[in-house]
Amino acid sequence: MTDTTTHAPTDVTYDALFVGGEWTAPATDRRIEVVSPSTGRPVGAVPEATEADGDRAVAAARAAFDDPAGWSTWAPEDRRDAIERLAVALEARGPEMARRVSMQNGMPISISTALEAGFPPLLLRYYADMVVSTPAEQVRPGLLGGRTLVLHEPIGVVAAIVPWNFPQAIAMLKLAPLLAAGCTVVLKPSPETVLDAFLLAEAVEEAGLPAGVVNVVPGGRELGAHLVAHPGVDKVSFTGSTAAGRSIGEVCGRLLRPCTLELGGKSAAIVLEDADLAGNLEALFGVTLINNGQTCWLNSRILAPRSQYGDVLDILGGLAGGVTIGDALDPATQIGPMTSARQRERVESYIATGRAEGGRVVVGGGRPEGLDDGFFVQPTVFADLDNTARIAREEIFGPVLTVIPYDTVDEAIAIANDSDYGLGGTVWTTDPERGEAVARRVQSGTIGINAYANDPTAPFGGMKASGLGRELGPEGLGAYRSVRSIYLDASAGAEASA
Ligand code: NAD
């Protein structure tokens, strides 16, 4: 049960869009109304950007990028100083940022405080420092006697399209490296999470970034598709569902436009027989249920040694059945609501599918009592299904776990790899070397041993239907740079070297 008094009525409204460094009138009077999934009550409204607003935003980003004395030409130190001001402006808004995210998408406030408010300034500083410390130009001696000047230049105007589940962290996975690289951006947040994006725009304004470097246009998939194909856009950076990613990839393929696609997942936790699950419950919660199960890399398939199947079910059942469910703004809440009524319907239909497929519900399976106003579902653990079940193959995007038995480690690895996706995963063992040996054999862009954390220094991204390209690490910066070679005049001598 939650203390609903924590969810004070709020009305965050905006009437203008942040485009070209100014708060400008939208092209139409269409509005996006935001509803709290914890209470079902409206919490704010903003203008809905249309294609005409998208065009203005691209034009502003284009002008800012093409300005011969503009952002893209600044010394890395000057960009770093501006990015530092943005980090400070975001830190000053940290508590409000966390509150807005949680009241829009149902993320428990303890998580939004750490990941939506705390993580973005860290990322901004990481990339701003990287650009200062890593030269963007290099002279390479060639094998044929000459030398080449290699240039890493900002790629241009980026359309950044983000989902609602980690709206600020995911926006910053794109903004931090692209700004550091010298690109400009049109950010399109998801309609479910727009109030946080306007707070980001306020921080950009306060930080004094040049006009047009960051533009924010909230809208739906039509606006997203318009930006993807827009002639003024040089690169698309998308995070969202695999279905949308495929269609964006098709358009970008036709246009030969670079794109980074961070898509869905159905990752596996491989529990080896020497694992200490009971001693690592916090980490286990983190990889199976964090953000109400609405996390792309979550381990929604748990692979357990058949000899310990009952024990693993007991541990997971105890974990999922013992969490505190409630209003996302209550600091005690571990599991909040699904982001929308539609999302809850989707999760409940998968629970029905799991039952129809012969799955046994170990814990959960319904709605929690006393939380009738919000879009809550109980964390649910299924047993007695194998990896062919639909709920073991399709991304549910909710707190629904399937525990699958295996007989040998080779079989566990084969089950983990028997998926359309390849984004995250974990191996649970008290033998780190063995854990690493198993992790190396899992076809997945990232994997953890006894825990999982997206460290900023480590490239993150998917294999197979989980996407193309990488974010984070130096690789994440490379995604916003194009590389050119100038074969130097061999007669110019060594003094031409940078
Ligand atoms: P979604 O694909 O419906 O929407 C994501 C964003 O893309 C939204 O802003 C939406 O308006 C826009 N959009 C949708 N269709 C589009 C199109 N055809 N062209 C251009 N823009 C389009 O996804 P969602 O429901 O908002 O988010 C959940 C999905 O995101 C899950 O599949 C989850 O796994 C995935 N996700 C992946 C990562 C990752 O890093 N791999 C991270 C978070 C979420």
PDB file of C-alpha atoms in Angstrom, residues 12-27 31 45-47 53 56 93 100 194-207 211-212 214-218:
ATOM      1  CA  VAL A  12       3.318  21.393 -14.941  1.00  0.00           C
ATOM      2  CA  THR A  13       2.279  23.213 -18.070  1.00  0.00           C
ATOM      3  CA  TYR A  14       4.124  24.834 -20.918  1.00  0.00           C
ATOM      4  CA  ASP A  15       2.756  26.835 -23.825  1.00  0.00           C
ATOM      5  CA  ALA A  16       5.874  27.222 -25.968  1.00  0.00           C
ATOM      6  CA  LEU A  17       8.481  24.980 -27.600  1.00  0.00           C
ATOM      7  CA  PHE A  18      12.242  25.327 -27.131  1.00  0.00           C
ATOM      8  CA  VAL A  19      13.500  25.799 -30.690  1.00  0.00           C
ATOM      9  CA  GLY A  20      16.425  27.905 -31.900  1.00  0.00           C
ATOM     10  CA  GLY A  21      17.372  28.908 -28.357  1.00  0.00           C
ATOM     11  CA  GLU A  22      13.991  30.536 -27.673  1.00  0.00           C
ATOM     12  CA  TRP A  23      10.598  29.606 -26.322  1.00  0.00           C
ATOM     13  CA  THR A  24       8.529  29.858 -29.486  1.00  0.00           C
ATOM     14  CA  ALA A  25       4.849  29.460 -30.302  1.00  0.00           C
ATOM     15  CA  PRO A  26       3.945  26.004 -31.637  1.00  0.00           C
ATOM     16  CA  ALA A  27       2.448  25.746 -35.120  1.00  0.00           C
ATOM     17  CA  ARG A  31      -1.524  19.542 -26.670  1.00  0.00           C
ATOM     18  CA  ALA A  45       0.459  19.405 -20.462  1.00  0.00           C
ATOM     19  CA  VAL A  46       2.737  20.747 -23.181  1.00  0.00           C
ATOM     20  CA  PRO A  47       2.312  21.730 -26.825  1.00  0.00           C
ATOM     21  CA  ASP A  53       7.649  22.573 -35.692  1.00  0.00           C
ATOM     22  CA  ARG A  56      11.771  24.712 -37.700  1.00  0.00           C
ATOM     23  CA  ARG A  93      17.193  20.754 -11.147  1.00  0.00           C
ATOM     24  CA  ARG A 100       8.863  14.726 -13.102  1.00  0.00           C
ATOM     25  CA  VAL A 194       7.631  15.360 -22.022  1.00  0.00           C
ATOM     26  CA  LEU A 195       7.712  17.328 -18.763  1.00  0.00           C
ATOM     27  CA  ASP A 196      11.305  16.259 -18.018  1.00  0.00           C
ATOM     28  CA  ALA A 197      12.357  17.213 -21.555  1.00  0.00           C
ATOM     29  CA  PHE A 198      11.137  20.771 -20.978  1.00  0.00           C
ATOM     30  CA  LEU A 199      13.162  20.922 -17.766  1.00  0.00           C
ATOM     31  CA  LEU A 200      16.198  19.858 -19.793  1.00  0.00           C
ATOM     32  CA  ALA A 201      15.422  22.676 -22.243  1.00  0.00           C
ATOM     33  CA  GLU A 202      15.363  25.140 -19.335  1.00  0.00           C
ATOM     34  CA  ALA A 203      18.780  23.886 -18.255  1.00  0.00           C
ATOM     35  CA  VAL A 204      20.117  24.270 -21.808  1.00  0.00           C
ATOM     36  CA  GLU A 205      18.835  27.848 -21.854  1.00  0.00           C
ATOM     37  CA  GLU A 206      20.401  28.636 -18.477  1.00  0.00           C
ATOM     38  CA  ALA A 207      23.717  27.102 -19.547  1.00  0.00           C
ATOM     39  CA  ALA A 211      20.862  29.077 -30.176  1.00  0.00           C
ATOM     40  CA  GLY A 212      19.819  25.984 -32.117  1.00  0.00           C
ATOM     41  CA  VAL A 214      19.643  21.774 -28.676  1.00  0.00           C
ATOM     42  CA  ASN A 215      15.995  21.853 -29.811  1.00  0.00           C
ATOM     43  CA  VAL A 216      13.164  19.904 -28.183  1.00  0.00           C
ATOM     44  CA  VAL A 217      10.065  18.795 -30.098  1.00  0.00           C
ATOM     45  CA  PRO A 218       7.696  16.487 -28.207  1.00  0.00           C
TER      46      PRO A 218
END
